Amino acid sequence: MNGRELLAKWGLPELSGNGRFVTANVMDSLGNGLVLAFTVLYFTTTTSLPLGSIGAALSLGQLVALPAPVVAGPLIDRFGARAVVVAANLVSAVGFCAFLLADSVWKIVVVQCVVQAASSVYWTSSRGLVLLAARRRDQARWFGFIGALRNIGGGFGAAAASVAVALGGDGIRALVLVNALTFAAAAFLIATWRPGAAEEAPAPTTRPAGSGGYAAVLRDGRYLRLVLANLAFVLAASVVPVLLAVYITEVLHASAWLAGACLVGNMVLVALVQTLVAGMTERRRPRRVLALAAVTNAAAFAVFGLLLAVPGRLVAVGLVPAMALFTLAEMLSMPPSGELSTSLAPEHVRGRYLGVFQLSWTVGNTIAPALLTMLLSRGPLWPWVVVGALNLLAVPLVLSLGDPAPEDGAPQDGAPQEPAPPAEERLAS
């Protein structure tokens, strides 16, 4: 078995000709991982502002940046996904450089808004880049691969933030500059990338009558069902990082190290196995895989809830199947949700469709901390019951999506894969 066959067996996509795209994704993932890991830490270390003021400023900045995906949609349709990704990375670089000057509440609001808006625009438009790198049957593998890179970035961000804190204020300021450089380098790589499949096709000059703008998305009930279902997945993904440590230590009265072990185990499994799962499910209909992921999420949350009845000494044992199911659901959901978000969107307004899809992420991540902590304050079972029920309600939503049209290249269950046509034809169709 040669190297290419081994990579394909492990579920990795065809990488030839896409080295710059892959490297840029690594840098973007690292940069975004650092965003999540050290933003609060940075401002508490480098300013004399109270923690409450810093938290309020960061929340306000994120709230102001909430419409960014809606703004990104028309830009993607007009200039193409690649140009918007490059611009978003450059804005992120500038935003992190501005962190060095943010020493008051209003400045923190501004830099947080800039960084969060650029991040949202990046994730909105980066899905379009997958269509340039992927072959007709390769999209699920690419979305799984990028999901694994994103998870690695989160883990690296936490580790880098810890090292920076140990070095003090100078160390964490240096980390900001390094982070800015990673975004600038990623912008350069994407700008100079020549896709192995094809170049990005220009936006069509003619559009179907009455089908342009966000009105087209709002009239598309099928796509709105996908967006609504994805909101359930976003809330599910937020449960572990938001609640797990509190649930384990304050509710189950177990050791704090268990929470860290669960998070590390999740990140390692996704990094190592995500592409394999994507490869194993790529011949299945995306909506069915997504429905399976929702059911698996609900099962994971049922196990988390049942831990309330487990003796303290067995909590660690019970966390193993709970986290295994949660991680499996995460790995199952990422490739088909990304694939459906692009394949169900008409090409001439794909940017606007992706902007609305990204809103499910930004809105979900914004409301999750308040919603989940409120539910936990009502009782330790409520978060697991509510989010589990939302995932079960997502099952009929995703099953009602149907399948993409044949020209979109949707695989059939168990059907042999045919050679993909040239990507130039795919992008122009």
mmCIF file of N, CA and C in Angstrom, residues 285-377:
data_model
loop_
_atom_site.group_PDB
_atom_site.id
_atom_site.type_symbol
_atom_site.label_atom_id
_atom_site.label_comp_id
_atom_site.label_asym_id
_atom_site.label_seq_id
_atom_site.Cartn_x
_atom_site.Cartn_y
_atom_site.Cartn_z
ATOM 1 N N ARG A 285 -25.965 9.035 2.739
ATOM 2 C CA ARG A 285 -26.636 10.309 2.517
ATOM 3 C C ARG A 285 -26.345 11.235 3.687
ATOM 4 N N PRO A 286 -25.898 12.470 3.411
ATOM 5 C CA PRO A 286 -25.520 13.378 4.509
ATOM 6 C C PRO A 286 -26.630 13.583 5.526
ATOM 7 N N ARG A 287 -27.888 13.666 5.066
ATOM 8 C CA ARG A 287 -28.984 13.922 6.015
ATOM 9 C C ARG A 287 -29.135 12.762 6.992
ATOM 10 N N ARG A 288 -28.895 11.524 6.533
ATOM 11 C CA ARG A 288 -29.017 10.382 7.428
ATOM 12 C C ARG A 288 -27.875 10.350 8.440
ATOM 13 N N VAL A 289 -26.684 10.705 8.004
ATOM 14 C CA VAL A 289 -25.556 10.761 8.931
ATOM 15 C C VAL A 289 -25.798 11.847 9.976
ATOM 16 N N LEU A 290 -26.342 12.973 9.540
ATOM 17 C CA LEU A 290 -26.621 14.065 10.466
ATOM 18 C C LEU A 290 -27.709 13.669 11.464
ATOM 19 N N ALA A 291 -28.721 12.942 10.996
ATOM 20 C CA ALA A 291 -29.760 12.457 11.907
ATOM 21 C C ALA A 291 -29.175 11.487 12.928
ATOM 22 N N LEU A 292 -28.276 10.614 12.488
ATOM 23 C CA LEU A 292 -27.616 9.691 13.408
ATOM 24 C C LEU A 292 -26.806 10.459 14.451
ATOM 25 N N ALA A 293 -26.157 11.535 14.023
ATOM 26 C CA ALA A 293 -25.383 12.350 14.965
ATOM 27 C C ALA A 293 -26.289 12.967 16.022
ATOM 28 N N ALA A 294 -27.470 13.422 15.620
ATOM 29 C CA ALA A 294 -28.408 14.014 16.579
ATOM 30 C C ALA A 294 -28.866 12.989 17.613
ATOM 31 N N VAL A 295 -29.181 11.781 17.162
ATOM 32 C CA VAL A 295 -29.589 10.721 18.083
ATOM 33 C C VAL A 295 -28.441 10.363 19.021
ATOM 34 N N THR A 296 -27.231 10.329 18.501
ATOM 35 C CA THR A 296 -26.063 10.018 19.330
ATOM 36 C C THR A 296 -25.835 11.097 20.380
ATOM 37 N N ASN A 297 -26.034 12.360 19.996
ATOM 38 C CA ASN A 297 -25.953 13.449 20.975
ATOM 39 C C ASN A 297 -26.952 13.242 22.104
ATOM 40 N N ALA A 298 -28.187 12.931 21.738
ATOM 41 C CA ALA A 298 -29.224 12.728 22.751
ATOM 42 C C ALA A 298 -28.850 11.584 23.683
ATOM 43 N N ALA A 299 -28.282 10.510 23.131
ATOM 44 C CA ALA A 299 -27.852 9.381 23.961
ATOM 45 C C ALA A 299 -26.730 9.799 24.916
ATOM 46 N N ALA A 300 -25.791 10.611 24.409
ATOM 47 C CA ALA A 300 -24.698 11.081 25.264
ATOM 48 C C ALA A 300 -25.235 11.897 26.429
ATOM 49 N N PHE A 301 -26.194 12.788 26.160
ATOM 50 C CA PHE A 301 -26.721 13.630 27.226
ATOM 51 C C PHE A 301 -27.563 12.818 28.213
ATOM 52 N N ALA A 302 -28.189 11.755 27.742
ATOM 53 C CA ALA A 302 -28.905 10.856 28.654
ATOM 54 C C ALA A 302 -27.924 10.207 29.629
ATOM 55 N N VAL A 303 -26.760 9.795 29.131
ATOM 56 C CA VAL A 303 -25.760 9.187 30.015
ATOM 57 C C VAL A 303 -25.225 10.217 31.005
ATOM 58 N N PHE A 304 -24.969 11.452 30.527
ATOM 59 C CA PHE A 304 -24.522 12.499 31.451
ATOM 60 C C PHE A 304 -25.543 12.696 32.572
ATOM 61 N N GLY A 305 -26.819 12.715 32.231
ATOM 62 C CA GLY A 305 -27.854 12.886 33.239
ATOM 63 C C GLY A 305 -27.927 11.722 34.202
ATOM 64 N N LEU A 306 -27.733 10.510 33.700
ATOM 65 C CA LEU A 306 -27.802 9.317 34.548
ATOM 66 C C LEU A 306 -26.659 9.252 35.555
ATOM 67 N N LEU A 307 -25.589 10.005 35.316
ATOM 68 C CA LEU A 307 -24.470 10.012 36.252
ATOM 69 C C LEU A 307 -24.877 10.545 37.621
ATOM 70 N N LEU A 308 -26.005 11.275 37.679
ATOM 71 C CA LEU A 308 -26.498 11.765 38.966
ATOM 72 C C LEU A 308 -26.850 10.616 39.904
ATOM 73 N N ALA A 309 -27.185 9.469 39.333
ATOM 74 C CA ALA A 309 -27.565 8.318 40.159
ATOM 75 C C ALA A 309 -26.409 7.359 40.407
ATOM 76 N N VAL A 310 -25.215 7.724 39.912
ATOM 77 C CA VAL A 310 -24.053 6.837 40.039
ATOM 78 C C VAL A 310 -23.277 7.190 41.306
ATOM 79 N N PRO A 311 -22.839 6.197 42.082
ATOM 80 C CA PRO A 311 -21.990 6.479 43.248
ATOM 81 C C PRO A 311 -20.734 7.241 42.837
ATOM 82 N N GLY A 312 -20.252 8.117 43.718
ATOM 83 C CA GLY A 312 -19.131 8.989 43.404
ATOM 84 C C GLY A 312 -17.915 8.278 42.856
ATOM 85 N N ARG A 313 -17.619 7.110 43.396
ATOM 86 C CA ARG A 313 -16.407 6.401 42.956
ATOM 87 C C ARG A 313 -16.536 5.856 41.539
ATOM 88 N N LEU A 314 -17.766 5.814 40.991
ATOM 89 C CA LEU A 314 -17.971 5.284 39.641
ATOM 90 C C LEU A 314 -18.206 6.388 38.599
ATOM 91 N N VAL A 315 -18.134 7.642 39.041
ATOM 92 C CA VAL A 315 -18.374 8.747 38.110
ATOM 93 C C VAL A 315 -17.365 8.725 36.962
ATOM 94 N N ALA A 316 -16.103 8.491 37.297
ATOM 95 C CA ALA A 316 -15.067 8.467 36.254
ATOM 96 C C ALA A 316 -15.360 7.392 35.219
ATOM 97 N N VAL A 317 -15.854 6.243 35.674
ATOM 98 C CA VAL A 317 -16.201 5.165 34.743
ATOM 99 C C VAL A 317 -17.378 5.574 33.874
ATOM 100 N N GLY A 318 -18.381 6.198 34.458
ATOM 101 C CA GLY A 318 -19.554 6.612 33.691
ATOM 102 C C GLY A 318 -19.275 7.706 32.691
ATOM 103 N N LEU A 319 -18.261 8.526 32.963
ATOM 104 C CA LEU A 319 -17.917 9.595 32.024
ATOM 105 C C LEU A 319 -17.345 9.059 30.715
ATOM 106 N N VAL A 320 -16.784 7.861 30.758
ATOM 107 C CA VAL A 320 -16.168 7.307 29.536
ATOM 108 C C VAL A 320 -17.200 7.104 28.434
ATOM 109 N N PRO A 321 -18.320 6.381 28.663
ATOM 110 C CA PRO A 321 -19.303 6.243 27.571
ATOM 111 C C PRO A 321 -19.979 7.567 27.221
ATOM 112 N N ALA A 322 -20.180 8.447 28.216
ATOM 113 C CA ALA A 322 -20.807 9.742 27.922
ATOM 114 C C ALA A 322 -19.948 10.547 26.958
ATOM 115 N N MET A 323 -18.652 10.644 27.254
ATOM 116 C CA MET A 323 -17.762 11.411 26.382
ATOM 117 C C MET A 323 -17.527 10.706 25.050
ATOM 118 N N ALA A 324 -17.522 9.372 25.058
ATOM 119 C CA ALA A 324 -17.343 8.636 23.800
ATOM 120 C C ALA A 324 -18.508 8.914 22.857
ATOM 121 N N LEU A 325 -19.729 8.892 23.387
ATOM 122 C CA LEU A 325 -20.906 9.178 22.552
ATOM 123 C C LEU A 325 -20.905 10.633 22.092
ATOM 124 N N PHE A 326 -20.566 11.552 22.983
ATOM 125 C CA PHE A 326 -20.512 12.972 22.621
ATOM 126 C C PHE A 326 -19.507 13.213 21.501
ATOM 127 N N THR A 327 -18.324 12.606 21.643
ATOM 128 C CA THR A 327 -17.274 12.795 20.633
ATOM 129 C C THR A 327 -17.671 12.156 19.308
ATOM 130 N N LEU A 328 -18.290 10.976 19.356
ATOM 131 C CA LEU A 328 -18.752 10.336 18.124
ATOM 132 C C LEU A 328 -19.787 11.205 17.416
ATOM 133 N N ALA A 329 -20.718 11.776 18.176
ATOM 134 C CA ALA A 329 -21.727 12.660 17.572
ATOM 135 C C ALA A 329 -21.074 13.869 16.925
ATOM 136 N N GLU A 330 -20.058 14.423 17.580
ATOM 137 C CA GLU A 330 -19.345 15.574 17.021
ATOM 138 C C GLU A 330 -18.679 15.210 15.700
ATOM 139 N N MET A 331 -18.038 14.051 15.661
ATOM 140 C CA MET A 331 -17.349 13.632 14.444
ATOM 141 C C MET A 331 -18.324 13.278 13.325
ATOM 142 N N LEU A 332 -19.478 12.732 13.694
ATOM 143 C CA LEU A 332 -20.487 12.415 12.682
ATOM 144 C C LEU A 332 -21.121 13.664 12.102
ATOM 145 N N SER A 333 -21.290 14.712 12.904
ATOM 146 C CA SER A 333 -22.071 15.878 12.465
ATOM 147 C C SER A 333 -21.282 16.856 11.608
ATOM 148 N N MET A 334 -19.986 16.977 11.835
ATOM 149 C CA MET A 334 -19.229 18.034 11.165
ATOM 150 C C MET A 334 -19.203 17.898 9.637
ATOM 151 N N PRO A 335 -18.817 16.730 9.079
ATOM 152 C CA PRO A 335 -18.761 16.658 7.612
ATOM 153 C C PRO A 335 -20.107 16.850 6.917
ATOM 154 N N PRO A 336 -21.192 16.160 7.323
ATOM 155 C CA PRO A 336 -22.448 16.336 6.584
ATOM 156 C C PRO A 336 -23.062 17.727 6.737
ATOM 157 N N SER A 337 -22.885 18.377 7.894
ATOM 158 C CA SER A 337 -23.447 19.720 8.042
ATOM 159 C C SER A 337 -22.741 20.698 7.120
ATOM 160 N N GLY A 338 -21.407 20.581 7.025
ATOM 161 C CA GLY A 338 -20.681 21.440 6.092
ATOM 162 C C GLY A 338 -21.038 21.147 4.648
ATOM 163 N N GLU A 339 -21.167 19.858 4.323
ATOM 164 C CA GLU A 339 -21.494 19.470 2.956
ATOM 165 C C GLU A 339 -22.887 19.957 2.559
ATOM 166 N N LEU A 340 -23.868 19.785 3.438
ATOM 167 C CA LEU A 340 -25.232 20.221 3.126
ATOM 168 C C LEU A 340 -25.323 21.734 3.049
ATOM 169 N N SER A 341 -24.546 22.435 3.870
ATOM 170 C CA SER A 341 -24.612 23.903 3.846
ATOM 171 C C SER A 341 -24.189 24.462 2.501
ATOM 172 N N THR A 342 -23.320 23.760 1.786
ATOM 173 C CA THR A 342 -22.894 24.225 0.463
ATOM 174 C C THR A 342 -23.717 23.607 -0.665
ATOM 175 N N SER A 343 -24.019 22.303 -0.558
ATOM 176 C CA SER A 343 -24.692 21.628 -1.668
ATOM 177 C C SER A 343 -26.152 22.035 -1.810
ATOM 178 N N LEU A 344 -26.792 22.466 -0.730
ATOM 179 C CA LEU A 344 -28.195 22.891 -0.805
ATOM 180 C C LEU A 344 -28.336 24.357 -1.171
ATOM 181 N N ALA A 345 -27.227 25.052 -1.344
ATOM 182 C CA ALA A 345 -27.262 26.484 -1.651
ATOM 183 C C ALA A 345 -27.059 26.710 -3.146
ATOM 184 N N PRO A 346 -27.958 27.460 -3.812
ATOM 185 C CA PRO A 346 -27.746 27.790 -5.230
ATOM 186 C C PRO A 346 -26.446 28.571 -5.407
ATOM 187 N N GLU A 347 -25.723 28.283 -6.467
ATOM 188 C CA GLU A 347 -24.388 28.860 -6.618
ATOM 189 C C GLU A 347 -24.407 30.383 -6.676
ATOM 190 N N HIS A 348 -25.402 30.975 -7.360
ATOM 191 C CA HIS A 348 -25.352 32.426 -7.580
ATOM 192 C C HIS A 348 -25.590 33.234 -6.312
ATOM 193 N N VAL A 349 -26.155 32.599 -5.255
ATOM 194 C CA VAL A 349 -26.318 33.278 -3.965
ATOM 195 C C VAL A 349 -25.761 32.412 -2.836
ATOM 196 N N ARG A 350 -24.764 31.618 -3.141
ATOM 197 C CA ARG A 350 -24.228 30.709 -2.128
ATOM 198 C C ARG A 350 -23.661 31.472 -0.935
ATOM 199 N N GLY A 351 -23.043 32.610 -1.181
ATOM 200 C CA GLY A 351 -22.486 33.385 -0.082
ATOM 201 C C GLY A 351 -23.545 33.795 0.916
ATOM 202 N N ARG A 352 -24.692 34.235 0.414
ATOM 203 C CA ARG A 352 -25.775 34.634 1.317
ATOM 204 C C ARG A 352 -26.309 33.436 2.093
ATOM 205 N N TYR A 353 -26.430 32.307 1.434
ATOM 206 C CA TYR A 353 -26.867 31.094 2.124
ATOM 207 C C TYR A 353 -25.883 30.724 3.236
ATOM 208 N N LEU A 354 -24.601 30.771 2.929
ATOM 209 C CA LEU A 354 -23.603 30.428 3.940
ATOM 210 C C LEU A 354 -23.590 31.445 5.081
ATOM 211 N N GLY A 355 -23.906 32.706 4.759
ATOM 212 C CA GLY A 355 -24.009 33.713 5.809
ATOM 213 C C GLY A 355 -25.109 33.385 6.791
ATOM 214 N N VAL A 356 -26.250 32.947 6.280
ATOM 215 C CA VAL A 356 -27.356 32.567 7.165
ATOM 216 C C VAL A 356 -26.993 31.304 7.952
ATOM 217 N N PHE A 357 -26.333 30.356 7.299
ATOM 218 C CA PHE A 357 -25.926 29.145 8.008
ATOM 219 C C PHE A 357 -24.960 29.479 9.140
ATOM 220 N N GLN A 358 -24.020 30.382 8.895
ATOM 221 C CA GLN A 358 -23.058 30.748 9.928
ATOM 222 C C GLN A 358 -23.737 31.428 11.111
ATOM 223 N N LEU A 359 -24.885 32.071 10.872
ATOM 224 C CA LEU A 359 -25.616 32.694 11.970
ATOM 225 C C LEU A 359 -26.007 31.664 13.029
ATOM 226 N N SER A 360 -26.267 30.423 12.613
ATOM 227 C CA SER A 360 -26.613 29.408 13.608
ATOM 228 C C SER A 360 -25.446 29.178 14.557
ATOM 229 N N TRP A 361 -24.224 29.332 14.052
ATOM 230 C CA TRP A 361 -23.049 29.193 14.909
ATOM 231 C C TRP A 361 -22.873 30.406 15.805
ATOM 232 N N THR A 362 -22.935 31.604 15.230
ATOM 233 C CA THR A 362 -22.699 32.798 16.036
ATOM 234 C C THR A 362 -23.795 33.000 17.079
ATOM 235 N N VAL A 363 -25.054 32.801 16.680
ATOM 236 C CA VAL A 363 -26.152 32.942 17.635
ATOM 237 C C VAL A 363 -26.063 31.858 18.702
ATOM 238 N N GLY A 364 -25.828 30.613 18.285
ATOM 239 C CA GLY A 364 -25.746 29.514 19.234
ATOM 240 C C GLY A 364 -24.630 29.705 20.243
ATOM 241 N N ASN A 365 -23.441 30.114 19.760
ATOM 242 C CA ASN A 365 -22.321 30.323 20.675
ATOM 243 C C ASN A 365 -22.543 31.511 21.594
ATOM 244 N N THR A 366 -23.343 32.485 21.146
ATOM 245 C CA THR A 366 -23.621 33.655 21.973
ATOM 246 C C THR A 366 -24.608 33.336 23.089
ATOM 247 N N ILE A 367 -25.647 32.575 22.775
ATOM 248 C CA ILE A 367 -26.685 32.317 23.782
ATOM 249 C C ILE A 367 -26.369 31.112 24.669
ATOM 250 N N ALA A 368 -25.465 30.241 24.224
ATOM 251 C CA ALA A 368 -25.226 28.991 24.949
ATOM 252 C C ALA A 368 -24.815 29.195 26.409
ATOM 253 N N PRO A 369 -23.832 30.064 26.717
ATOM 254 C CA PRO A 369 -23.443 30.196 28.129
ATOM 255 C C PRO A 369 -24.605 30.617 29.031
ATOM 256 N N ALA A 370 -25.375 31.624 28.605
ATOM 257 C CA ALA A 370 -26.494 32.088 29.433
ATOM 258 C C ALA A 370 -27.578 31.024 29.542
ATOM 259 N N LEU A 371 -27.922 30.387 28.414
ATOM 260 C CA LEU A 371 -28.993 29.391 28.414
ATOM 261 C C LEU A 371 -28.617 28.167 29.253
ATOM 262 N N LEU A 372 -27.424 27.652 29.056
ATOM 263 C CA LEU A 372 -27.037 26.415 29.728
ATOM 264 C C LEU A 372 -26.849 26.625 31.227
ATOM 265 N N THR A 373 -26.244 27.739 31.610
ATOM 266 C CA THR A 373 -26.083 27.993 33.040
ATOM 267 C C THR A 373 -27.425 28.245 33.706
ATOM 268 N N MET A 374 -28.355 28.903 33.000
ATOM 269 C CA MET A 374 -29.690 29.108 33.549
ATOM 270 C C MET A 374 -30.392 27.778 33.770
ATOM 271 N N LEU A 375 -30.275 26.870 32.802
ATOM 272 C CA LEU A 375 -30.889 25.553 32.942
ATOM 273 C C LEU A 375 -30.279 24.788 34.115
ATOM 274 N N LEU A 376 -28.958 24.874 34.258
ATOM 275 C CA LEU A 376 -28.305 24.165 35.352
ATOM 276 C C LEU A 376 -28.754 24.719 36.704
ATOM 277 N N SER A 377 -28.992 26.037 36.767
ATOM 278 C CA SER A 377 -29.450 26.631 38.029
ATOM 279 C C SER A 377 -30.858 26.158 38.395
#
